[in-house]
Amino acid sequence: MAAAPRQCVGPGHQSQDQKPSATVSAKVPFVNVHVLPQSPQLIALLSMIRNKDTERADFIFYSNRIIRLLVEEGLNHLPVIEHDITTPVGRTYNGLMFQGKICGVSIMRAGEAMEQGLRDCCRSVRIGKILIQRDEDTSQPKLFYDKLPEDIADRWVLLLDPMFATGGSATMAVQVLKARGVPEDHILFLNLIASPEGVSNFATKFPRLKVVTAFIDQGLDEKNYIVPGLGDFGDRFYTI
Ligand code: PRP
Ligand code: URA
């Protein structure tokens, strides 16, 4: 496993030698994989949710803050058209508006934790669900159920799952979407923490699909958990 990259992270008023050094995301050579800027804010939020001693209420709060950053960045990858408007003082502003319909699709259970962040940014957004569970012993994903908007083939799909380990669950979800007629380049996968293996398998298999992630971690352990990771996201978010 490659050593985790460290870099000095801090605001402009701290000189370079005052800035603390923190572990930042690994880099990957895929143009369709976008990693959020490794800002002090993001690293501090990730430090909260990675900490094994963070209690559930804080885990939810800080996860939601990162989810919001991911959704906001994800929206930057949707198509826009020119949209000129007139302001209350009678001037023209040359602006933009989004073009096309979108929907969210969460990979249950953990992906449902990202739905509110999407709703907060996109009022009345349609949200579909795919229930995929990873077998605890083999790490193989199993598809149980899906409920997707009828016209999903005509929508841009924001696929939601916070954890991207082997990539098996996300791959299965993309196969479901493609079988329903969604073009690969209309799928945007939003996730909090990815493994380099998962990202690499996925980007090779689906070169036209975009991934927006907060962090690419060091790798996987012998149980295919992401390391250093944050443990089981679903358990930490949903279990009291
Ligand atoms: C977790 C996670 C992803 C999957 C990632 O879900 O939310 O869906 O594992 O692992 P992979 O990339 O190796 O497939 P899990 O199946 O544990 O169910 P949960 O959402 O109920 O926690
Ligand atoms: N699912 C999780 O919740 N965490 C991991 O590290 C891997 C799969």
mmCIF file of C-alpha atoms and ligand atoms in Angstrom:
data_model
loop_
_atom_site.group_PDB
_atom_site.id
_atom_site.type_symbol
_atom_site.label_atom_id
_atom_site.label_comp_id
_atom_site.label_asym_id
_atom_site.label_seq_id
_atom_site.Cartn_x
_atom_site.Cartn_y
_atom_site.Cartn_z
ATOM 1 C CA MET A 1 0.000 0.000 0.000
ATOM 2 C CA ALA A 2 1.448 3.395 -1.018
ATOM 3 C CA ALA A 3 2.247 5.906 1.743
ATOM 4 C CA ALA A 4 -0.558 8.421 2.253
ATOM 5 C CA PRO A 5 0.317 11.865 0.864
ATOM 6 C CA ARG A 6 0.667 14.638 3.462
ATOM 7 C CA GLN A 7 0.506 18.314 2.740
ATOM 8 C CA CYS A 8 0.442 21.585 4.667
ATOM 9 C CA VAL A 9 -3.147 22.718 5.018
ATOM 10 C CA GLY A 10 -4.250 26.051 6.473
ATOM 11 C CA PRO A 11 -5.572 29.521 5.700
ATOM 12 C CA GLY A 12 -3.666 32.290 3.914
ATOM 13 C CA HIS A 13 -2.730 34.170 7.105
ATOM 14 C CA GLN A 14 -0.701 31.197 8.336
ATOM 15 C CA SER A 15 2.742 31.135 6.788
ATOM 16 C CA GLN A 16 3.760 27.912 5.096
ATOM 17 C CA ASP A 17 5.838 26.819 8.119
ATOM 18 C CA GLN A 18 2.921 27.534 10.512
ATOM 19 C CA LYS A 19 0.457 25.416 8.593
ATOM 20 C CA PRO A 20 -0.135 21.970 10.056
ATOM 21 C CA SER A 21 0.466 19.001 7.875
ATOM 22 C CA ALA A 22 -2.446 16.644 7.256
ATOM 23 C CA THR A 23 -3.103 13.573 5.164
ATOM 24 C CA VAL A 24 -4.810 14.550 1.927
ATOM 25 C CA SER A 25 -6.525 12.550 -0.787
ATOM 26 C CA ALA A 26 -4.518 10.307 -3.066
ATOM 27 C CA LYS A 27 -4.457 11.374 -6.700
ATOM 28 C CA VAL A 28 -5.681 9.165 -9.527
ATOM 29 C CA PRO A 29 -5.013 9.513 -13.250
ATOM 30 C CA PHE A 30 -8.632 9.553 -14.433
ATOM 31 C CA VAL A 31 -10.143 12.694 -15.958
ATOM 32 C CA ASN A 32 -13.663 11.625 -14.990
ATOM 33 C CA VAL A 33 -12.840 11.397 -11.251
ATOM 34 C CA HIS A 34 -13.158 14.739 -9.420
ATOM 35 C CA VAL A 35 -11.840 15.024 -5.888
ATOM 36 C CA LEU A 36 -13.089 17.957 -3.782
ATOM 37 C CA PRO A 37 -10.419 20.589 -3.034
ATOM 38 C CA GLN A 38 -8.472 19.431 0.033
ATOM 39 C CA SER A 39 -9.329 22.573 1.997
ATOM 40 C CA PRO A 40 -8.799 22.945 5.765
ATOM 41 C CA GLN A 41 -12.577 22.853 6.153
ATOM 42 C CA LEU A 42 -12.974 19.553 4.327
ATOM 43 C CA ILE A 43 -10.051 17.935 6.162
ATOM 44 C CA ALA A 44 -11.464 19.100 9.527
ATOM 45 C CA LEU A 45 -14.935 17.733 8.665
ATOM 46 C CA LEU A 46 -13.466 14.425 7.542
ATOM 47 C CA SER A 47 -11.409 14.248 10.749
ATOM 48 C CA MET A 48 -14.683 14.465 12.715
ATOM 49 C CA ILE A 49 -16.424 11.633 10.893
ATOM 50 C CA ARG A 50 -13.346 9.407 10.716
ATOM 51 C CA ASN A 51 -12.824 9.619 14.493
ATOM 52 C CA LYS A 52 -14.029 6.421 16.166
ATOM 53 C CA ASP A 53 -15.023 8.461 19.257
ATOM 54 C CA THR A 54 -17.373 10.800 17.362
ATOM 55 C CA GLU A 55 -20.916 10.253 18.592
ATOM 56 C CA ARG A 56 -23.804 9.570 16.262
ATOM 57 C CA ALA A 57 -25.354 13.062 16.389
ATOM 58 C CA ASP A 58 -22.024 14.648 15.452
ATOM 59 C CA PHE A 59 -21.337 11.972 12.857
ATOM 60 C CA ILE A 60 -24.648 12.837 11.177
ATOM 61 C CA PHE A 61 -24.065 16.599 11.422
ATOM 62 C CA TYR A 62 -20.553 16.548 9.947
ATOM 63 C CA SER A 63 -21.422 13.937 7.306
ATOM 64 C CA ASN A 64 -24.264 16.191 6.189
ATOM 65 C CA ARG A 65 -21.884 19.099 5.808
ATOM 66 C CA ILE A 66 -19.597 17.066 3.532
ATOM 67 C CA ILE A 67 -22.582 15.698 1.605
ATOM 68 C CA ARG A 68 -23.666 19.285 0.943
ATOM 69 C CA LEU A 69 -20.217 20.104 -0.482
ATOM 70 C CA LEU A 70 -20.399 17.024 -2.712
ATOM 71 C CA VAL A 71 -23.861 17.885 -4.015
ATOM 72 C CA GLU A 72 -22.860 21.486 -4.709
ATOM 73 C CA GLU A 73 -19.802 20.293 -6.653
ATOM 74 C CA GLY A 74 -21.802 17.567 -8.412
ATOM 75 C CA LEU A 75 -24.242 20.171 -9.735
ATOM 76 C CA ASN A 76 -21.321 21.921 -11.456
ATOM 77 C CA HIS A 77 -21.062 18.917 -13.764
ATOM 78 C CA LEU A 78 -24.608 19.215 -15.134
ATOM 79 C CA PRO A 79 -25.262 21.018 -18.422
ATOM 80 C CA VAL A 80 -26.220 24.690 -18.399
ATOM 81 C CA ILE A 81 -27.433 27.138 -21.026
ATOM 82 C CA GLU A 82 -27.246 30.911 -21.289
ATOM 83 C CA HIS A 83 -30.008 32.721 -19.423
ATOM 84 C CA ASP A 84 -30.156 36.517 -19.504
ATOM 85 C CA ILE A 85 -32.277 38.148 -16.832
ATOM 86 C CA THR A 86 -33.270 41.709 -15.913
ATOM 87 C CA THR A 87 -32.494 42.917 -12.385
ATOM 88 C CA PRO A 88 -34.827 45.174 -10.304
ATOM 89 C CA VAL A 89 -32.711 48.187 -11.362
ATOM 90 C CA GLY A 90 -33.413 47.480 -15.011
ATOM 91 C CA ARG A 91 -30.045 46.082 -15.997
ATOM 92 C CA THR A 92 -29.333 42.869 -17.836
ATOM 93 C CA TYR A 93 -27.325 40.140 -16.214
ATOM 94 C CA ASN A 94 -25.924 37.465 -18.533
ATOM 95 C CA GLY A 95 -26.468 34.367 -16.478
ATOM 96 C CA LEU A 96 -27.002 30.644 -16.772
ATOM 97 C CA MET A 97 -29.648 28.096 -16.017
ATOM 98 C CA PHE A 98 -29.537 24.341 -15.683
ATOM 99 C CA GLN A 99 -30.719 22.384 -18.666
ATOM 100 C CA GLY A 100 -32.429 19.020 -18.449
ATOM 101 C CA LYS A 101 -34.157 16.987 -15.785
ATOM 102 C CA ILE A 102 -32.323 15.316 -12.944
ATOM 103 C CA CYS A 103 -33.030 12.709 -10.310
ATOM 104 C CA GLY A 104 -31.182 11.202 -7.366
ATOM 105 C CA VAL A 105 -30.742 7.450 -6.907
ATOM 106 C CA SER A 106 -29.552 6.232 -3.535
ATOM 107 C CA ILE A 107 -27.887 2.874 -2.948
ATOM 108 C CA MET A 108 -29.628 1.669 0.206
ATOM 109 C CA ARG A 109 -29.091 1.816 3.043
ATOM 110 C CA ALA A 110 -26.130 4.191 3.461
ATOM 111 C CA GLY A 111 -26.866 6.149 0.265
ATOM 112 C CA GLU A 112 -30.190 7.287 1.709
ATOM 113 C CA ALA A 113 -28.168 9.421 4.121
ATOM 114 C CA MET A 114 -27.282 11.624 1.134
ATOM 115 C CA GLU A 115 -30.847 12.227 -0.040
ATOM 116 C CA GLN A 116 -31.532 15.200 2.230
ATOM 117 C CA GLY A 117 -28.392 16.978 1.032
ATOM 118 C CA LEU A 118 -29.647 16.638 -2.538
ATOM 119 C CA ARG A 119 -33.156 17.791 -1.581
ATOM 120 C CA ASP A 120 -31.678 20.826 0.197
ATOM 121 C CA CYS A 121 -30.078 21.920 -3.073
ATOM 122 C CA CYS A 122 -32.678 20.756 -5.617
ATOM 123 C CA ARG A 123 -36.220 21.457 -4.506
ATOM 124 C CA SER A 124 -38.746 18.665 -5.278
ATOM 125 C CA VAL A 125 -36.063 16.467 -6.846
ATOM 126 C CA ARG A 126 -37.246 12.948 -7.749
ATOM 127 C CA ILE A 127 -35.349 10.246 -5.856
ATOM 128 C CA GLY A 128 -35.165 6.567 -6.772
ATOM 129 C CA LYS A 129 -33.688 3.762 -4.719
ATOM 130 C CA ILE A 130 -31.663 0.635 -5.331
ATOM 131 C CA LEU A 131 -31.210 -1.805 -2.462
ATOM 132 C CA ILE A 132 -27.816 -3.483 -2.768
ATOM 133 C CA GLN A 133 -26.148 -5.150 0.198
ATOM 134 C CA ARG A 134 -22.543 -6.291 0.330
ATOM 135 C CA ASP A 135 -22.117 -9.830 1.667
ATOM 136 C CA GLU A 136 -20.188 -9.534 4.937
ATOM 137 C CA ASP A 137 -18.016 -12.570 4.217
ATOM 138 C CA THR A 138 -17.359 -12.350 0.485
ATOM 139 C CA SER A 139 -17.824 -8.557 -0.042
ATOM 140 C CA GLN A 140 -19.868 -9.425 -3.136
ATOM 141 C CA PRO A 141 -22.848 -7.130 -3.733
ATOM 142 C CA LYS A 142 -26.372 -8.538 -3.935
ATOM 143 C CA LEU A 143 -29.240 -6.706 -5.609
ATOM 144 C CA PHE A 144 -32.558 -6.944 -3.766
ATOM 145 C CA TYR A 145 -34.804 -4.208 -5.101
ATOM 146 C CA ASP A 146 -35.066 -1.061 -7.179
ATOM 147 C CA LYS A 147 -37.662 1.677 -7.500
ATOM 148 C CA LEU A 148 -36.727 4.269 -10.088
ATOM 149 C CA PRO A 149 -38.563 7.120 -11.852
ATOM 150 C CA GLU A 150 -40.336 5.781 -14.986
ATOM 151 C CA ASP A 151 -38.638 8.368 -17.201
ATOM 152 C CA ILE A 152 -35.178 7.869 -15.692
ATOM 153 C CA ALA A 153 -33.654 7.306 -19.154
ATOM 154 C CA ASP A 154 -34.398 10.988 -19.906
ATOM 155 C CA ARG A 155 -32.795 12.295 -16.714
ATOM 156 C CA TRP A 156 -29.336 13.074 -15.438
ATOM 157 C CA VAL A 157 -28.796 10.730 -12.503
ATOM 158 C CA LEU A 158 -26.963 11.657 -9.310
ATOM 159 C CA LEU A 159 -26.068 8.264 -7.847
ATOM 160 C CA LEU A 160 -25.568 8.457 -4.077
ATOM 161 C CA ASP A 161 -23.469 6.209 -1.829
ATOM 162 C CA PRO A 162 -21.033 7.497 0.811
ATOM 163 C CA MET A 163 -18.632 4.539 0.667
ATOM 164 C CA PHE A 164 -16.868 3.233 -2.440
ATOM 165 C CA ALA A 165 -14.728 0.284 -1.363
ATOM 166 C CA THR A 166 -14.249 -2.518 -3.938
ATOM 167 C CA GLY A 167 -16.665 -0.658 -6.201
ATOM 168 C CA GLY A 168 -18.868 -3.765 -6.508
ATOM 169 C CA SER A 169 -22.062 -2.123 -5.187
ATOM 170 C CA ALA A 170 -21.679 1.002 -7.318
ATOM 171 C CA THR A 171 -20.914 -1.118 -10.399
ATOM 172 C CA MET A 172 -24.079 -3.135 -9.837
ATOM 173 C CA ALA A 173 -26.118 0.055 -9.408
ATOM 174 C CA VAL A 174 -24.732 1.479 -12.670
ATOM 175 C CA GLN A 175 -25.637 -1.762 -14.451
ATOM 176 C CA VAL A 176 -29.229 -1.379 -13.200
ATOM 177 C CA LEU A 177 -29.338 2.237 -14.438
ATOM 178 C CA LYS A 178 -27.878 1.351 -17.830
ATOM 179 C CA ALA A 179 -30.362 -1.517 -18.209
ATOM 180 C CA ARG A 180 -33.106 1.087 -17.661
ATOM 181 C CA GLY A 181 -31.743 3.146 -20.545
ATOM 182 C CA VAL A 182 -29.712 5.787 -18.683
ATOM 183 C CA PRO A 183 -26.693 6.739 -20.816
ATOM 184 C CA GLU A 184 -23.419 6.231 -18.962
ATOM 185 C CA ASP A 185 -22.417 9.866 -19.442
ATOM 186 C CA HIS A 186 -25.647 10.999 -17.741
ATOM 187 C CA ILE A 187 -24.617 9.362 -14.458
ATOM 188 C CA LEU A 188 -22.718 11.243 -11.759
ATOM 189 C CA PHE A 189 -21.624 9.177 -8.757
ATOM 190 C CA LEU A 190 -21.307 11.214 -5.533
ATOM 191 C CA ASN A 191 -19.420 9.642 -2.679
ATOM 192 C CA LEU A 192 -17.563 10.587 0.510
ATOM 193 C CA ILE A 193 -14.630 8.195 0.689
ATOM 194 C CA ALA A 194 -13.298 5.990 -2.091
ATOM 195 C CA SER A 195 -10.533 3.409 -2.305
ATOM 196 C CA PRO A 196 -7.975 3.693 -5.129
ATOM 197 C CA GLU A 197 -8.891 0.142 -6.220
ATOM 198 C CA GLY A 198 -12.614 0.934 -6.400
ATOM 199 C CA VAL A 199 -12.024 4.156 -8.329
ATOM 200 C CA SER A 200 -9.640 2.520 -10.751
ATOM 201 C CA ASN A 201 -11.922 -0.481 -11.505
ATOM 202 C CA PHE A 202 -14.915 1.764 -11.933
ATOM 203 C CA ALA A 203 -13.241 4.432 -14.082
ATOM 204 C CA THR A 204 -11.874 1.729 -16.386
ATOM 205 C CA LYS A 205 -15.240 -0.019 -16.667
ATOM 206 C CA PHE A 206 -17.286 3.181 -17.082
ATOM 207 C CA PRO A 207 -14.982 5.753 -18.704
ATOM 208 C CA ARG A 208 -17.828 8.175 -19.537
ATOM 209 C CA LEU A 209 -19.363 8.286 -16.066
ATOM 210 C CA LYS A 210 -18.232 10.995 -13.643
ATOM 211 C CA VAL A 211 -17.276 10.416 -10.025
ATOM 212 C CA VAL A 212 -17.237 13.244 -7.484
ATOM 213 C CA THR A 213 -15.631 12.217 -4.216
ATOM 214 C CA ALA A 214 -14.405 14.000 -1.107
ATOM 215 C CA PHE A 215 -11.381 11.757 -0.627
ATOM 216 C CA ILE A 216 -9.490 8.841 -2.131
ATOM 217 C CA ASP A 217 -8.102 6.853 0.767
ATOM 218 C CA GLN A 218 -5.095 4.578 1.106
ATOM 219 C CA GLY A 219 -6.685 1.229 0.269
ATOM 220 C CA LEU A 220 -8.682 -1.699 1.592
ATOM 221 C CA ASP A 221 -8.058 -4.011 4.545
ATOM 222 C CA GLU A 222 -8.440 -7.798 4.567
ATOM 223 C CA LYS A 223 -12.225 -7.443 5.048
ATOM 224 C CA ASN A 224 -12.456 -4.958 2.168
ATOM 225 C CA TYR A 225 -13.081 -2.032 4.502
ATOM 226 C CA ILE A 226 -11.596 1.274 3.388
ATOM 227 C CA VAL A 227 -8.478 2.337 5.345
ATOM 228 C CA PRO A 228 -8.002 4.531 7.200
ATOM 229 C CA GLY A 229 -11.697 4.996 6.321
ATOM 230 C CA LEU A 230 -14.404 5.646 8.873
ATOM 231 C CA GLY A 231 -15.743 2.160 9.572
ATOM 232 C CA ASP A 232 -19.267 1.173 8.593
ATOM 233 C CA PHE A 233 -21.014 4.343 7.451
ATOM 234 C CA GLY A 234 -24.533 2.873 7.600
ATOM 235 C CA ASP A 235 -24.047 1.621 11.166
ATOM 236 C CA ARG A 236 -22.602 4.935 12.338
ATOM 237 C CA PHE A 237 -25.312 7.037 10.660
ATOM 238 C CA TYR A 238 -28.351 4.888 11.479
ATOM 239 C CA THR A 239 -27.560 2.895 14.605
ATOM 240 C CA ILE A 240 -28.082 4.563 17.965
HETATM 241 C C1 PRP B 1 -21.684 -0.281 2.020
HETATM 242 C C2 PRP B 1 -21.623 1.058 1.319
HETATM 243 C C3 PRP B 1 -21.607 0.690 -0.131
HETATM 244 C C4 PRP B 1 -20.798 -0.590 -0.117
HETATM 245 C C5 PRP B 1 -19.391 -0.271 -0.527
HETATM 246 O O1 PRP B 1 -22.971 -0.747 2.039
HETATM 247 O O2 PRP B 1 -22.662 1.928 1.658
HETATM 248 O O3 PRP B 1 -22.889 0.458 -0.670
HETATM 249 O O4 PRP B 1 -20.816 -1.082 1.230
HETATM 250 O O5 PRP B 1 -18.654 -1.430 -0.681
HETATM 251 P P1 PRP B 1 -18.188 -1.976 -2.108
HETATM 252 O O6 PRP B 1 -17.672 -0.813 -2.876
HETATM 253 O O7 PRP B 1 -17.123 -2.967 -1.757
HETATM 254 O O8 PRP B 1 -19.358 -2.624 -2.782
HETATM 255 P P2 PRP B 1 -23.431 -2.122 2.726
HETATM 256 O O9 PRP B 1 -23.675 -3.158 1.671
HETATM 257 O O10 PRP B 1 -22.499 -2.483 3.821
HETATM 258 O O11 PRP B 1 -24.849 -1.773 3.286
HETATM 259 P P3 PRP B 1 -25.381 -0.558 4.157
HETATM 260 O O12 PRP B 1 -25.577 0.563 3.198
HETATM 261 O O13 PRP B 1 -26.656 -1.091 4.690
HETATM 262 O O14 PRP B 1 -24.385 -0.233 5.235
HETATM 263 N N1 URA B 2 -18.863 -0.036 3.644
HETATM 264 C C1 URA B 2 -18.610 0.847 4.653
HETATM 265 O O1 URA B 2 -19.552 1.379 5.268
HETATM 266 N N2 URA B 2 -17.338 1.095 4.964
HETATM 267 C C2 URA B 2 -16.309 0.544 4.316
HETATM 268 O O2 URA B 2 -15.136 0.840 4.661
HETATM 269 C C3 URA B 2 -16.562 -0.360 3.281
HETATM 270 C C4 URA B 2 -17.857 -0.637 2.954
#
